[in-house]
Short mmCIF file of C-alpha atoms and ligand atoms in Angstrom, two decimals:
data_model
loop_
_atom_site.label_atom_id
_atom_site.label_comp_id
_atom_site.label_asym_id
_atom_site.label_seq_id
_atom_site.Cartn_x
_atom_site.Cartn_y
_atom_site.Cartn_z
CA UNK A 1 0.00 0.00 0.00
CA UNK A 2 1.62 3.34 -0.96
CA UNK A 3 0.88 6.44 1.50
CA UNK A 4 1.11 10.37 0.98
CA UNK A 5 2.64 12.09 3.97
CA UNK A 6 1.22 15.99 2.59
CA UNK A 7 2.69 18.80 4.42
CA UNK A 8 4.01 22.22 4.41
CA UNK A 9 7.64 21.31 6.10
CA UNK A 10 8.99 24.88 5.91
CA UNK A 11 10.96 23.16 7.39
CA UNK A 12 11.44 19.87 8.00
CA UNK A 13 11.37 19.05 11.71
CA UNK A 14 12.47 15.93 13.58
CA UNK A 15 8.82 15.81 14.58
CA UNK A 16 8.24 15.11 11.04
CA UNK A 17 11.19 12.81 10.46
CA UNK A 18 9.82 10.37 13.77
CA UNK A 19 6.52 10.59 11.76
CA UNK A 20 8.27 9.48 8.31
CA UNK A 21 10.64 6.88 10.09
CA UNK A 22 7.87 5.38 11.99
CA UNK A 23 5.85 5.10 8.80
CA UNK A 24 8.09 3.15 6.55
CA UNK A 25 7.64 -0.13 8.15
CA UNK A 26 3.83 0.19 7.81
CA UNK A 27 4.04 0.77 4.17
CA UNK A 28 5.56 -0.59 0.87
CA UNK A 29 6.21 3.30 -0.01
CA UNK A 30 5.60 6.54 1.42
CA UNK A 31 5.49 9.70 -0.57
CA UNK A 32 5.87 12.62 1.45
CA UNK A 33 4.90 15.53 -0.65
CA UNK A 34 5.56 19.54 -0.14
CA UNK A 35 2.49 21.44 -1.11
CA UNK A 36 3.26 24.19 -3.57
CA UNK A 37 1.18 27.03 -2.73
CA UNK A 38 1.81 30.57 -4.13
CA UNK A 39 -0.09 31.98 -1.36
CA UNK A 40 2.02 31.85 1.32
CA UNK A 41 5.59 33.08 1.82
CA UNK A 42 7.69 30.22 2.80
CA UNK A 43 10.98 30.30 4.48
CA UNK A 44 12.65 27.99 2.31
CA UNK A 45 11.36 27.25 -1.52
CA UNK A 46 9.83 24.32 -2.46
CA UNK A 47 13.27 22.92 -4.32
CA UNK A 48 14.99 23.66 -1.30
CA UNK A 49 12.56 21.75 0.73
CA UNK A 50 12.37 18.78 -1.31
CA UNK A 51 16.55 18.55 -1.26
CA UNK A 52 16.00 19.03 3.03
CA UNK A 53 13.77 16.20 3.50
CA UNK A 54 15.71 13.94 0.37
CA UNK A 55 19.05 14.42 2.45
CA UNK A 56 17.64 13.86 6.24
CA UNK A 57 15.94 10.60 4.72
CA UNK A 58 18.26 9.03 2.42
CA UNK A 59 18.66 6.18 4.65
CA UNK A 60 15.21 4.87 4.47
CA UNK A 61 14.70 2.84 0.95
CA UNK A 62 11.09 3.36 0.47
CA UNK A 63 10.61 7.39 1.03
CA UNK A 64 10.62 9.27 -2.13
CA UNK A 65 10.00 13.01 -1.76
CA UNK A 66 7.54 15.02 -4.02
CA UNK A 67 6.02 18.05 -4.47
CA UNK A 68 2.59 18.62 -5.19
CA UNK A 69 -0.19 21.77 -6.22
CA UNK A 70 -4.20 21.49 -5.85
CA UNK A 71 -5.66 19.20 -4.02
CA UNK A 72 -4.06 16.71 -1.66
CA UNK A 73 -6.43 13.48 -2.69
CA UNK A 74 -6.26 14.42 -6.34
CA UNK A 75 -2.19 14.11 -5.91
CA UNK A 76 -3.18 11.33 -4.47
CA UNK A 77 -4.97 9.59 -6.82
CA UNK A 78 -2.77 10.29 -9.59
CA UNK A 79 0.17 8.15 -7.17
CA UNK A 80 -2.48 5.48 -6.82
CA UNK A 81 -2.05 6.46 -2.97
CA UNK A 82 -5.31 5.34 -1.01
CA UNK A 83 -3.57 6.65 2.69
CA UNK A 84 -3.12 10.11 3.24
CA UNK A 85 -0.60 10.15 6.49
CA UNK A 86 -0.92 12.65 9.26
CA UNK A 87 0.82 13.52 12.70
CA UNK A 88 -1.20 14.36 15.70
CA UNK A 89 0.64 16.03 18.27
CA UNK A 90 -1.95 17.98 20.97
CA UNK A 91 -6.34 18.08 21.23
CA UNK A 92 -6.05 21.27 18.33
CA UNK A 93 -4.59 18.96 16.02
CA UNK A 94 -7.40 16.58 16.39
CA UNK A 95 -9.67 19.31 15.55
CA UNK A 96 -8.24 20.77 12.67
CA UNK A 97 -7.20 17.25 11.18
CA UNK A 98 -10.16 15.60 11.56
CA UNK A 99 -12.00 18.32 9.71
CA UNK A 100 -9.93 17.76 6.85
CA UNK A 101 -9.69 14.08 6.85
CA UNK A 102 -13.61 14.15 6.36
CA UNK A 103 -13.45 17.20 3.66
CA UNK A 104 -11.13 14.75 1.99
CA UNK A 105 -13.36 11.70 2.39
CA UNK A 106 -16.32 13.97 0.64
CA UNK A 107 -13.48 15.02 -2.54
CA UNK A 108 -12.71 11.29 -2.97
CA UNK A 109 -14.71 8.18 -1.17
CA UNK A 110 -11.63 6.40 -1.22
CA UNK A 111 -9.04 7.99 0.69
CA UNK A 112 -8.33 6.66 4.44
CA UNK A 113 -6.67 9.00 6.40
CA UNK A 114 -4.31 7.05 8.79
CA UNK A 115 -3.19 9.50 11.77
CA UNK A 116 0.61 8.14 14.15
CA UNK A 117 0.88 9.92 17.44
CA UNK A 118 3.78 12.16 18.00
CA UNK A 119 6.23 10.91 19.97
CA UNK A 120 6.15 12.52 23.66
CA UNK A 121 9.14 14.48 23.12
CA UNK A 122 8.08 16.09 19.96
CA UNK A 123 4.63 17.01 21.04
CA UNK A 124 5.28 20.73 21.48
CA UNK A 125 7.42 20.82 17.95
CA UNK A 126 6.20 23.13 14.56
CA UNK A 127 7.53 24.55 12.05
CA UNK A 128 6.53 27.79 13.06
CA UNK A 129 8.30 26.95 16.77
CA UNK A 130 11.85 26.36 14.60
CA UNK A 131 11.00 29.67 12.93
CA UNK A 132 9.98 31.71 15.69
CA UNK A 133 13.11 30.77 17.87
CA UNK A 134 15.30 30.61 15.12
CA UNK A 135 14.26 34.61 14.37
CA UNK A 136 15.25 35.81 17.70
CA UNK A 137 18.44 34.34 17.20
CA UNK A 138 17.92 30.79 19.88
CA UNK A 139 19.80 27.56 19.01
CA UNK A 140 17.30 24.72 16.83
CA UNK A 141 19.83 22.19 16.55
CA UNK A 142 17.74 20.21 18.83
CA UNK A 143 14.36 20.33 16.97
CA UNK A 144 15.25 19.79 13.16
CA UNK A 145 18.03 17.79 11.80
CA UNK A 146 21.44 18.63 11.47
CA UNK A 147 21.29 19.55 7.12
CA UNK A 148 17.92 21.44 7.96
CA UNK A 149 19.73 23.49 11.05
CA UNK A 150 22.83 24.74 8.89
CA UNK A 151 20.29 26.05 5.98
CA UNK A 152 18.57 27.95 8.94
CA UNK A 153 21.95 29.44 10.50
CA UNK A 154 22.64 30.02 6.89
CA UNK A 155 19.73 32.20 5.94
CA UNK A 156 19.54 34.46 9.72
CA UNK A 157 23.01 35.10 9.82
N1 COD B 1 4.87 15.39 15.73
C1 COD B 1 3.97 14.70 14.98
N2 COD B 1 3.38 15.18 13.85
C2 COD B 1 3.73 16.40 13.46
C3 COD B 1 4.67 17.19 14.16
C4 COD B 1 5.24 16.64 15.35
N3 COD B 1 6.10 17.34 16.10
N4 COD B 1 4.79 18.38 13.53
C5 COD B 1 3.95 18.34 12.48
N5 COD B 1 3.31 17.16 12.43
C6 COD B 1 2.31 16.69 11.47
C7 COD B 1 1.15 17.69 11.34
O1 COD B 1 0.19 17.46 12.32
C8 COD B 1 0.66 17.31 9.96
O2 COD B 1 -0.17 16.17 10.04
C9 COD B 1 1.93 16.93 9.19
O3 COD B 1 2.90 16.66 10.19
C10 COD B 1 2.46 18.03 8.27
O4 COD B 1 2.56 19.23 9.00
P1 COD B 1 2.85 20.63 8.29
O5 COD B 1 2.56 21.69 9.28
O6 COD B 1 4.20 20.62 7.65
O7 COD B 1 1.82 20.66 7.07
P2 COD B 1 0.33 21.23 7.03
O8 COD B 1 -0.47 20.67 8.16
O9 COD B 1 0.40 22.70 6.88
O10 COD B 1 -0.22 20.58 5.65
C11 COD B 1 -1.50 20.91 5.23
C12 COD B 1 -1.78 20.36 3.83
C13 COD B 1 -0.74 20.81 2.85
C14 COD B 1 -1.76 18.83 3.87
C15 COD B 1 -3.22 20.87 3.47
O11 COD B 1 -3.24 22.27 3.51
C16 COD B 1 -3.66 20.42 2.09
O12 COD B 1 -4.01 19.27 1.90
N6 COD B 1 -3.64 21.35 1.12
C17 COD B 1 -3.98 21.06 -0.26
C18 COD B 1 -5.39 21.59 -0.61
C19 COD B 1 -6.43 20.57 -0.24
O13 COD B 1 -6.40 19.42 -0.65
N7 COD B 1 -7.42 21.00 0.56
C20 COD B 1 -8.49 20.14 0.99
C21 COD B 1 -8.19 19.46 2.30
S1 COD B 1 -8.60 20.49 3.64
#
C-alpha cells in the first residue's frame, strides 16, 4: 500500500522525520509531498525543501520526496495512494485534522486517512516553533536535523 505524507515542512522538523521513520515499516512506499502554494511566503522554496527532507531521509529505501499543487487526494490519486498520512501532536490537532480528513473523504470516497501519534518528546514541535526561535536568534539544533539546522543558520546570519 503506498501512502502520501502531505505537508508544508517549511521546514522539516524531527517531529516530522519520527513521523516518516515510523511510517516506513507500515508501508511498501511513502510519498511525502511539499504542497506548492503561491499563497504563502515560505521560508525555504519548495526545491529547497524537497533537497531538506531527500538528504535527512536518504537512509530509508522506500521514502521518495515530491512536491505537489491542488488538491491533496487528487495528488493522491494520480500516485495510486489510497492513505493520506498525518501527525497528531496535541487536542487542536485533532480538531483541525479531523476536519480535513472528512473534507477529503467527501473530494474522494476512497481515501483513508491514517493518523501516528507524535512521539512525547516532539509534542510541542512546529515549524513555526523552529522559525519563531530561530528569528530571535535561539539555538534549533535540537528540533530539526542537522542539514535542515545549517540552511537555517545560513539564511539568519
Ligand atoms: N509530531 C507529529 N506530527 C507532526 C509534528 C510533530 N512534532 N509536527 C507536524 N506534524 C504533522 C502535522 O500534524 C501534519 O499532520 C503533518 O505533520 C504536516 O505538518 P505541516 O505543518 O508541515 O503541514 P500542514 O499541516 O500545513 O499541511 C497541510 C496540507 C498541505 C496537507 C493541506 O493544507 C492540504 O491538503 N492542502 C492542499 C489543498 C487541499 O487538498 N485542501 C483540501 C483538504 S482540507
Amino acid at each position: 500500500m503506498i501512502a502520501i505524507y502531505p505537508g508544508s515542512f517549511d521546514p522539516v522538523t524531527l517531529g516530522h522525520l519520527d513521523i516518516i521513520e515510523r511510517s516506513v515499516p507500515l508501508f511498501e512506499r511513502v510519498i511525502v509531498a511539499v504542497l506548492c502554494n503561491p499563497h504563502k511566503n515560505p521560508l525555504f522554496s519548495v526545491e529547497k525543501r524537497i533537497e531538506q527532507i531527500s538528504y535527512c531521509t536518504k537512509h530509508l529505501k522506500n521514502v521518495e520526496i515530491d512536491s505537489f499543487s491542488g488538491l491533496t487526494v487528487e495528488y493522491a490519486r494520480l500516485k495510486g495512494a489510497k492513505v493520506l498520512l498525518r501527525g497528531l501532536r496535541v487536542l487542536s490537532d485533532f480538531e483541525k485534522e479531523l476536519q480535513m480528513a472528512h473534507t477529503n473523504k467527501t473530494l474522494w470516497e476512497g481515501i483513508e486517512t491514517v493518523f501516528l501519534a507524535t512521539t512525547k518528546e516532539y509534542s510541542f514541535l512546529s515549524s513555526s516553533v523552529v522559525k519563531e526561535i530561530a528569528q530571535f536568534g535561539g539555538s534549533v539544533t535540537h528540533l530539526v536535523p542537522e542539514n535542515v539546522s545549517r540552511d537555517i543558520y545560513s539564511y539568519y546570519s
